[in-house]
Coordinates of C-alpha atoms in Angstrom, one line a residue:
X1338 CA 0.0 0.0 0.0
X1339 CA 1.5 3.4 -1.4
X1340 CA 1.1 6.5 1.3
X1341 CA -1.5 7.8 -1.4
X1342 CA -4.0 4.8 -0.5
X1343 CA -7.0 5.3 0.9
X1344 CA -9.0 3.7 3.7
X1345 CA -12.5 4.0 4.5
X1346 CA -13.6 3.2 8.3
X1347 CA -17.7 4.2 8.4
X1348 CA -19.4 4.7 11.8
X1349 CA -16.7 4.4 14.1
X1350 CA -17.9 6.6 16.9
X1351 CA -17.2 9.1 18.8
X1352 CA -14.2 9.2 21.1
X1353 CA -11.6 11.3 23.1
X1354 CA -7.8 10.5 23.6
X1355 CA -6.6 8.6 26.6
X1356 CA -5.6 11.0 29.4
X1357 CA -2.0 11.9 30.3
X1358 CA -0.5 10.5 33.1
X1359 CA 2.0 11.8 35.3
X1360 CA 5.5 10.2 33.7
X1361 CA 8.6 9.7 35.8
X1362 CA 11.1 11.6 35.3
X1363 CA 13.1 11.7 32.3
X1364 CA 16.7 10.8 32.7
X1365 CA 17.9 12.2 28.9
X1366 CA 18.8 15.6 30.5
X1367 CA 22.1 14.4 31.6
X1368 CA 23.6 11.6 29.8
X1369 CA 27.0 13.3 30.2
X1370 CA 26.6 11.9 33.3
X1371 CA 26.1 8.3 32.6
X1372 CA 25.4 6.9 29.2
X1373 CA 22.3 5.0 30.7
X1374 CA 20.5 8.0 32.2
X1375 CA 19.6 9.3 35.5
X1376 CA 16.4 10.6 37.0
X1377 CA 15.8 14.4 37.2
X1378 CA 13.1 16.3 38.8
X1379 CA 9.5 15.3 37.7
X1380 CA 7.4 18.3 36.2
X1381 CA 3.8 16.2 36.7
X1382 CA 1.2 15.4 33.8
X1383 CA 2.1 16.9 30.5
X1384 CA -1.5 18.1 28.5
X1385 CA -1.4 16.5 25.2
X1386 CA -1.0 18.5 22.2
X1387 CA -4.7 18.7 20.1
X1388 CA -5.8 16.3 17.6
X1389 CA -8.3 17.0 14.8
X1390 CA -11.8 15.3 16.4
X1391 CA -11.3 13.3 12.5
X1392 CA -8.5 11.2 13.5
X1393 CA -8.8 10.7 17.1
X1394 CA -12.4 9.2 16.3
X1395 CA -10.6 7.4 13.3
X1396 CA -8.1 5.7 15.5
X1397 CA -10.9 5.1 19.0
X1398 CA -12.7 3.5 16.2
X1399 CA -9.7 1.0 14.6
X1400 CA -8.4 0.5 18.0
X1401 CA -11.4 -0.3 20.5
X1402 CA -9.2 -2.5 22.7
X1403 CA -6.0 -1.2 22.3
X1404 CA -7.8 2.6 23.8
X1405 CA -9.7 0.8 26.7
X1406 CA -6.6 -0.8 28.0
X1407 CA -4.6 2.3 27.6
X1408 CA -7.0 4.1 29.4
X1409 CA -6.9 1.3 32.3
X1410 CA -3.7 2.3 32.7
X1411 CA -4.2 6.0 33.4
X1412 CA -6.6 5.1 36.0
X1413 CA -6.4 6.3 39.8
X1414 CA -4.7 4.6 41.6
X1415 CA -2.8 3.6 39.2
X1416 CA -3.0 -0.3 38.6
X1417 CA 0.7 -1.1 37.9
X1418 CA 3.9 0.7 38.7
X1419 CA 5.5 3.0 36.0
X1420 CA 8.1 0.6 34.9
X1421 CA 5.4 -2.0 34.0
X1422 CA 2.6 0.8 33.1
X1423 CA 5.5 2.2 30.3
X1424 CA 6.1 -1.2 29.3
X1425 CA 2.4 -1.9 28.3
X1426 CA 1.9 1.8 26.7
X1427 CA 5.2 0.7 24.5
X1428 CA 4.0 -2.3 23.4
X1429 CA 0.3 -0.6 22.7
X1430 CA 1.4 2.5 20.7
X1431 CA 3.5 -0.4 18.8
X1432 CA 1.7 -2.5 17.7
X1433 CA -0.7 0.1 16.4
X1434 CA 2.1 1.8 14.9
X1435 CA 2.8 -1.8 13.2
X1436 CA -0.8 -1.9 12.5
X1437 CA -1.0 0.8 9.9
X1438 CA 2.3 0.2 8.4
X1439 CA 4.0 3.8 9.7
X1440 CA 6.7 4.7 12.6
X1441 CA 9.5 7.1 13.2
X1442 CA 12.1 4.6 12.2
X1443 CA 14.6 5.0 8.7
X1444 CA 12.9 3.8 6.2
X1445 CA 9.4 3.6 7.8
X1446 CA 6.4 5.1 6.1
X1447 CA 5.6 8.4 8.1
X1448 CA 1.5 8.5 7.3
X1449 CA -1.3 6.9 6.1
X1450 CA -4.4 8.7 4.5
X1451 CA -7.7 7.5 5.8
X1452 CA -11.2 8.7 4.1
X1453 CA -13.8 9.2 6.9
X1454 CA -17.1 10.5 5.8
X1455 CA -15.9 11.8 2.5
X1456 CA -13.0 14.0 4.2
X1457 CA -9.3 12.5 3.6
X1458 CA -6.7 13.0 6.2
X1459 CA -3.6 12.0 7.3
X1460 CA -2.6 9.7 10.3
X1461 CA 0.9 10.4 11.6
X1462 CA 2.6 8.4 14.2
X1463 CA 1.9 11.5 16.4
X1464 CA -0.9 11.2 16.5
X1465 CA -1.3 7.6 17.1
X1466 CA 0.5 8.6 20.5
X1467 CA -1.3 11.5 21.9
X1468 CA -4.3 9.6 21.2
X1469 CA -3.5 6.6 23.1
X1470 CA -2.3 9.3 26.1
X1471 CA 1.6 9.5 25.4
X1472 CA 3.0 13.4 24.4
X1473 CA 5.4 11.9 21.3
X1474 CA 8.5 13.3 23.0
X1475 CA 7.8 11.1 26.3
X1476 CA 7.2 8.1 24.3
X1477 CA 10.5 8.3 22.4
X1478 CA 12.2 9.0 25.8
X1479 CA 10.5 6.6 27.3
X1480 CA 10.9 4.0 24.5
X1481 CA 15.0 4.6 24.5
X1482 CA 15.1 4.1 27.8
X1483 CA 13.4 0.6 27.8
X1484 CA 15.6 -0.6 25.2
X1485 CA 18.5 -0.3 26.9
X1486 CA 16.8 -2.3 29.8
X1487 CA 15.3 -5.0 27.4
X1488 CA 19.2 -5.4 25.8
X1489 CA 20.3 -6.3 28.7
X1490 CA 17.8 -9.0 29.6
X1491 CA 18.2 -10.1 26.6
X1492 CA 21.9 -10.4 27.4
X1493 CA 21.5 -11.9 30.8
X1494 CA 19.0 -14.0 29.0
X1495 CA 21.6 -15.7 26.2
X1496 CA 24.6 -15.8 28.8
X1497 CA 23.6 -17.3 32.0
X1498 CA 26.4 -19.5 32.2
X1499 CA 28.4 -16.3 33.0
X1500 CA 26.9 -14.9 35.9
X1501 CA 24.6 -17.9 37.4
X1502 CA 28.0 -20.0 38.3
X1503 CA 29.9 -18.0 39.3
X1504 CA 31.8 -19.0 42.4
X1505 CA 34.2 -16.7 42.6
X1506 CA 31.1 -13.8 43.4
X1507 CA 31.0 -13.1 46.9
X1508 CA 27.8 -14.9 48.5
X1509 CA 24.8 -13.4 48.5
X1510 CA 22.0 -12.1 46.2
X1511 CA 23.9 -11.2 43.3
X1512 CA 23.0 -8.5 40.9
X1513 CA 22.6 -10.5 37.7
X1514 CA 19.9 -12.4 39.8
X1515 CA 17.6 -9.8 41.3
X1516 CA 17.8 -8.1 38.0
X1517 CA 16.9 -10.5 35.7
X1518 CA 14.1 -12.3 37.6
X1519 CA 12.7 -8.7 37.9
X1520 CA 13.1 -8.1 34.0
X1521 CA 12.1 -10.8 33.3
X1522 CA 9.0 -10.5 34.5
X1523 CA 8.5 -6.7 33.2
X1524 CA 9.2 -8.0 29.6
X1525 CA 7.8 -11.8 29.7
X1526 CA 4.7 -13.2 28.0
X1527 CA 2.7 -13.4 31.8
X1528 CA 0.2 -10.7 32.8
X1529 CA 1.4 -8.9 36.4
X1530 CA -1.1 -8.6 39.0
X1531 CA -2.7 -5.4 39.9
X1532 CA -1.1 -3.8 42.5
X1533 CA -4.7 -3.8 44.0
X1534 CA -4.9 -7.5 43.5
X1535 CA -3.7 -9.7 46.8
X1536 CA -2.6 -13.1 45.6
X1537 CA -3.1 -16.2 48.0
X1538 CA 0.6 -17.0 47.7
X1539 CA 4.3 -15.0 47.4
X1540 CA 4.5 -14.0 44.2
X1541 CA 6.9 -15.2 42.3
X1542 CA 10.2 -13.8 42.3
X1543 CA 10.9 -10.7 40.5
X1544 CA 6.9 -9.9 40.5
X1545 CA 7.3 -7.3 43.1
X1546 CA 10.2 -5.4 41.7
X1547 CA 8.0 -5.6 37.9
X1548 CA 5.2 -3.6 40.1
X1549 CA 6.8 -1.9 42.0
X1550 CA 10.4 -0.4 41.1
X1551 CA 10.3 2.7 39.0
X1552 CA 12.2 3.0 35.5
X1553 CA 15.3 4.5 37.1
X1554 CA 15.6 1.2 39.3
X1555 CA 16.1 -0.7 36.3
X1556 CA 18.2 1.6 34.2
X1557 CA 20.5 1.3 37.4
X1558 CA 20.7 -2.1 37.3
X1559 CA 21.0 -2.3 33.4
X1560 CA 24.0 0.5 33.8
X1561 CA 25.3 -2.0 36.4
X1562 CA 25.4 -5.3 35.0
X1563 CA 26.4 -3.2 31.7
X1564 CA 29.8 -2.4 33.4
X1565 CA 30.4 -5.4 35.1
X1566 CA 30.5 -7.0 31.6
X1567 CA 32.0 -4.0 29.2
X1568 CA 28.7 -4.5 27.4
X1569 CA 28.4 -1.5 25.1
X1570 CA 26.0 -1.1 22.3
X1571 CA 26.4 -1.5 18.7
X1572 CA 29.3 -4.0 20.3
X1573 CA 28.1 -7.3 22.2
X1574 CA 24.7 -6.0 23.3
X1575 CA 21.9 -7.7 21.4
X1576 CA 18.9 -5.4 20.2
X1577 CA 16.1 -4.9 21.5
X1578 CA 13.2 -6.5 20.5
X1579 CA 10.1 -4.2 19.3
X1580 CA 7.8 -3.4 21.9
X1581 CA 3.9 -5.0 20.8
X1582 CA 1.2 -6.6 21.9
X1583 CA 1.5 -10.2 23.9
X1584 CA -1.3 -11.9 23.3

C-alpha cells in the first residue's frame, strides 16, 4: 500500500484521547553523566498536544481495545507501577504503529491517509501517541530508555552460564539475579497482577520489583550489570526486540 492509498472506516464513533498520566522523570537531560540516564526532577502530567476530532475518532474507532486498556492504565490509583505501566503503553502504541504500516524509524512510512465521511486525512505516528495518552517526546524518551533495559535482559538472558555459576562472586544475592528475575518479569509473556490485587501465595520472584520499582531502578541495574560485563552497544549488546502486543 503506497502512502497515497485510501482507507474508508464508516461509523466508528465518537471518542476522546486517553488522558496523560503523570511520567517519571526523564533521565535524557544528563547523559553526560552516565550513558544509561539518571532521573531528574519530575514536572507532573504533561496536556497533550490537540488532535483534529477526525482522527482521534478514526483511530478510538480501529483501536477499541487497544484505547480501553490504555485508558486502564491512566486510572487512579494507578494499577501497575511506572516501569510496567510504560512497558504496556510501549508495546500498545507499537503494535498500532505496526498496524498501519507507519513509525518514526529510517525507512518507515511516516502517514497513512484515511477517508472518513468523504474527508481524507492523514494519520501520523503522532498522532497515534497522543491519542493513546503518550505526548510523542515522552514516548521516544521513554521508549530509548526501555531498550536499553530490554538489551540487557536479553543479554543476561543468552549468557547465563556467565553470571549464574559464578563462584568466585561473593555470596549473596547477586546483581545479575535480582535483576533478571525482575526483568524478566516486566518484559515476559505473563500478565502482572494489579497492584490492588492480593494473591493467596508469594509472588513469584521478580513480581514485586515488575510492580513496584520505578524506570530508574532498572536503568541502574541495566548501567550495572552493563559495566560489570563491558557490554556497550552496537558492540556485544543484542537489540532490542520491538515493543507490541503479547497476546
Amino acid at each position: 500500500m503506497s502512502e497515497d492509498d485510501s482507507i474508508r472506516e464508516p461509523d466508528l464513533g465518537r471518542s476522546s484521547p486517553v488522558p496523560p498520566v503523570e511520567e517519571e522523570p526523564s533521565d535524557d537531560e544528563d547523559e553526560a553523566t552516565s550513558s544509561w540516564g539518571r532521573a531528574s526532577k519530575g514536572t507532573g502530567a504533561k496536556s497533550l498536544p490537540e488532535v483534529d476530532p477526525t482522527i482521534v475518532e478514526y483511530i478510538c474507532g480501529r483501536f477499541r481495545a487497544r484505547v480501553a486498556r490504555a485508558r486502564q492504565l491512566s486510572a487512579t490509583p494507578p494499577p501497575y507501577g511506572v516501569a510496567y505501566r510504560d512497558v504496556l503503553r510501549l508495546r500498545i502504541i507499537g503494535s498500532a504503529l505496526a498496524e498501519l504500516g507507519i513509525g518514526t524509524g529510517q525507512g518507515q512510512r511516516r502517514y497513512i491517509r484515511v477517508v472518513i465521511g468523504g474527508r481524507r486525512v492523514e494519520v501520523t505516528p503522532d498522532h497515534v501517541m497522543i491519542t493513546l495518552g503518550m505526548h510523542p517526546a515522552t514516548y521516544r524518551s521513554v521508549r530509548s530508555r526501555m531498550d536499553k533495559v530490554q538489551s540487557v535482559y536479553t543479554w543476561l538472558g543468552q549468557n547465563k552460564h556467565l553470571w549464574q555459576d559464578d563462584l568466585q562472586r561473593p555470596v549473596g544475592p547477586k546483581l545479575e539475579h535480582r535483576a533478571y528475575e525482575a526483568m524478566k518479569a516486566l518484559f515476559g509473556p505473563n500478565p502482572l497482577p494489579t497492584r490492588q490485587h492480593i494473591p493467596p501465595e508469594p509472588l513469584p520472584a521478580g513480581t514485586h520489583d515488575a510492580l513496584w520499582e520505578p524506570c530508574k531502578t532498572f536503568l541502574r541495574w541495566a548501567g550495572d550489570v552493563a559495566a560489570l560485563y563491558h557490554l556497550q552497544r552496537g558492540e556485544n549488546l543484542p537489540v532490542s526486540p520491538e515493543f507490541y502486543d503479547i497476546e
